[in-house]
Short mmCIF file of C-alpha atoms in Angstrom, two decimals:
data_model
loop_
_atom_site.label_atom_id
_atom_site.label_comp_id
_atom_site.label_asym_id
_atom_site.label_seq_id
_atom_site.Cartn_x
_atom_site.Cartn_y
_atom_site.Cartn_z
CA UNK W 203 8.03 8.40 -1.52
CA UNK W 204 6.85 10.69 -4.28
CA UNK W 205 3.36 12.00 -4.98
CA UNK W 206 0.88 10.17 -7.17
CA UNK W 207 0.65 10.49 -10.08
CA UNK W 208 4.42 10.80 -10.31
CA UNK W 209 5.64 14.18 -11.57
CA UNK W 210 8.07 12.62 -14.05
CA UNK W 211 10.07 9.60 -12.95
CA UNK W 212 8.24 6.95 -10.94
CA UNK W 213 7.43 3.58 -12.52
CA UNK W 214 6.05 1.92 -9.38
CA UNK W 215 4.16 5.08 -8.50
CA UNK W 216 2.57 5.17 -11.96
CA UNK W 217 1.53 1.51 -11.59
CA UNK W 218 -0.06 2.35 -8.22
CA UNK W 219 -1.87 5.36 -9.62
CA UNK W 220 -3.20 3.40 -12.61
CA UNK W 221 -4.26 0.47 -10.40
CA UNK W 222 -6.22 2.80 -8.11
CA UNK W 223 -7.82 4.61 -11.05
CA UNK W 224 -8.91 1.40 -12.78
CA UNK W 225 -10.23 -0.24 -9.60
CA UNK W 226 -12.24 2.94 -9.01
CA UNK W 227 -13.59 2.89 -12.60
CA UNK W 228 -14.64 -0.73 -12.13
CA UNK W 229 -16.74 0.26 -9.12
CA UNK W 230 -14.45 -0.63 -6.22
CA UNK W 231 -14.02 1.64 -3.21
CA UNK W 232 -10.37 2.67 -3.27
CA UNK W 233 -8.28 4.38 -0.61
CA UNK W 234 -4.62 5.19 -1.28
CA UNK W 235 -2.05 6.08 1.35
CA UNK W 236 0.61 8.17 -0.34
CA UNK W 237 2.66 11.32 0.21
CA UNK W 238 1.09 14.70 0.73
CA UNK W 239 0.45 16.45 -2.58
CA UNK W 240 -0.90 13.34 -4.31
CA UNK W 241 -4.03 13.86 -6.40
CA UNK W 242 -6.55 11.30 -7.59
CA UNK W 243 -9.69 11.15 -9.71
CA UNK W 244 -13.00 11.75 -7.94
CA UNK W 245 -14.09 8.77 -5.90
CA UNK W 246 -10.64 7.74 -4.65
CA UNK W 247 -10.02 8.49 -0.98
CA UNK W 248 -6.55 9.68 -0.04
CA UNK W 249 -4.65 9.20 3.22
CA UNK W 250 -1.90 11.85 3.04
CA UNK W 251 1.12 10.49 4.90
CA UNK W 252 4.42 12.39 4.73
CA UNK W 253 6.05 15.10 2.66
CA UNK W 254 7.47 13.75 -0.63
CA UNK W 255 11.04 12.46 -0.29
CA UNK W 256 13.46 9.92 -1.73
CA UNK W 257 14.33 8.71 1.79
CA UNK W 258 13.09 5.13 2.26
CA UNK W 259 12.83 5.74 6.01
CA UNK W 260 9.80 7.88 5.16
CA UNK W 261 7.87 4.65 4.57
CA UNK W 262 8.31 3.84 8.25
CA UNK W 263 7.37 7.42 9.20
CA UNK W 264 4.16 7.06 7.18
CA UNK W 265 3.18 3.80 8.87
CA UNK W 266 1.62 5.28 12.05
CA UNK W 267 -0.61 7.55 9.93
CA UNK W 268 -1.83 4.55 7.93
CA UNK W 269 -2.26 2.34 11.01
CA UNK W 270 -4.26 5.03 12.80
CA UNK W 271 -6.62 5.38 9.83
CA UNK W 272 -7.15 1.64 9.39
CA UNK W 273 -7.72 1.05 13.10
CA UNK W 274 -9.87 4.18 13.49
CA UNK W 275 -12.25 3.04 10.76
CA UNK W 276 -12.31 -0.51 12.16
CA UNK W 277 -13.17 0.78 15.65
CA UNK W 278 -15.95 3.05 14.36
CA UNK W 279 -17.67 0.34 12.33
CA UNK W 280 -16.73 -2.68 14.47
CA UNK W 281 -15.57 -4.37 11.28
CA UNK W 282 -12.54 -4.13 9.06
CA UNK W 283 -12.88 -1.09 6.83
CA UNK W 284 -10.59 -2.40 4.08
CA UNK W 285 -10.96 -5.72 2.25
CA UNK W 286 -7.29 -5.75 1.24
CA UNK W 287 -4.20 -3.78 2.22
CA UNK W 288 -2.00 -3.88 -0.90
CA UNK W 289 1.59 -3.04 0.03
CA UNK W 290 3.89 -1.69 -2.69
CA UNK W 291 6.51 -0.34 -0.28
CA UNK W 292 10.21 -1.07 -0.68
CA UNK W 293 10.54 -1.82 3.04
CA UNK W 294 7.48 -4.10 3.49
CA UNK W 295 6.38 -1.82 6.32
CA UNK W 296 2.73 -2.76 5.80
CA UNK W 297 3.42 -6.42 6.48
CA UNK W 298 2.64 -5.85 10.17
CA UNK W 299 -1.04 -5.75 9.24
CA UNK W 300 -0.79 -9.42 8.24
CA UNK W 301 -0.71 -10.31 11.94
CA UNK W 302 -4.36 -9.19 12.24
CA UNK W 303 -6.56 -12.14 11.21
CA UNK W 304 -9.25 -9.75 9.95
CA UNK W 305 -7.02 -7.81 7.54
CA UNK W 306 -5.82 -9.34 4.30
CA UNK W 307 -2.44 -8.05 3.15
CA UNK W 308 -1.01 -8.50 -0.31
CA UNK W 309 2.52 -7.36 -1.08
CA UNK W 310 3.73 -6.63 -4.59
CA UNK W 311 7.51 -6.95 -4.89
CA UNK W 312 8.63 -4.80 -7.83
CA UNK W 313 12.30 -4.41 -7.11
CA UNK W 314 15.13 -5.74 -4.96
CA UNK W 315 14.19 -5.61 -1.31
CA UNK W 316 15.43 -7.12 1.91
CA UNK W 317 14.15 -10.63 2.49
CA UNK W 318 10.76 -10.72 4.16
CA UNK W 319 9.52 -13.51 6.37
CA UNK W 320 5.88 -14.17 5.59
CA UNK W 321 3.66 -14.32 8.63
CA UNK W 322 0.06 -13.96 9.61
CA UNK W 323 -3.01 -15.94 8.61
CA UNK W 324 -3.28 -14.66 5.01
CA UNK W 325 0.21 -14.01 3.57
CA UNK W 326 0.11 -13.19 -0.12
CA UNK W 327 2.88 -11.92 -2.37
CA UNK W 328 2.96 -10.94 -6.03
CA UNK W 329 6.49 -10.91 -7.43
CA UNK W 330 7.31 -9.32 -10.77
CA UNK W 331 10.00 -11.91 -11.52
CA UNK W 332 11.28 -15.31 -10.38
CA UNK W 333 14.35 -13.61 -8.87
CA UNK W 334 12.14 -11.35 -6.74
CA UNK W 335 9.89 -14.25 -5.74
CA UNK W 336 12.92 -16.05 -4.30
CA UNK W 337 13.72 -12.99 -2.13
CA UNK W 338 10.53 -13.61 -0.17
CA UNK W 339 10.39 -16.60 2.13
#
């Protein structure tokens, strides 16, 4: 997990940063959960998760921070605070949100990952190739 925008290398991270920036420009409310030290244009909310690292286990370490924020906002407003949780993680750690019928989760698969069993009422996956699409069942 590296900060956004990426300080050099980081293709997926650059895609995430650009997606957030454009959605914000088009008038959407955008919140991004990413490592501490990430910076975004005005109008994009940031959930700082963990210190930057190349360790994929950090995605799992970041999950409680993200879950707490999503559930905290849902409890305060009595409605789901986010229309879509868009997961770009390598470990599919956000897929647990798909079990909640009120939260829509979309996962973008941009590289080889362990097979993921789709579950929940609204499973949705975007794969960047046919090969990657077959890795998701």
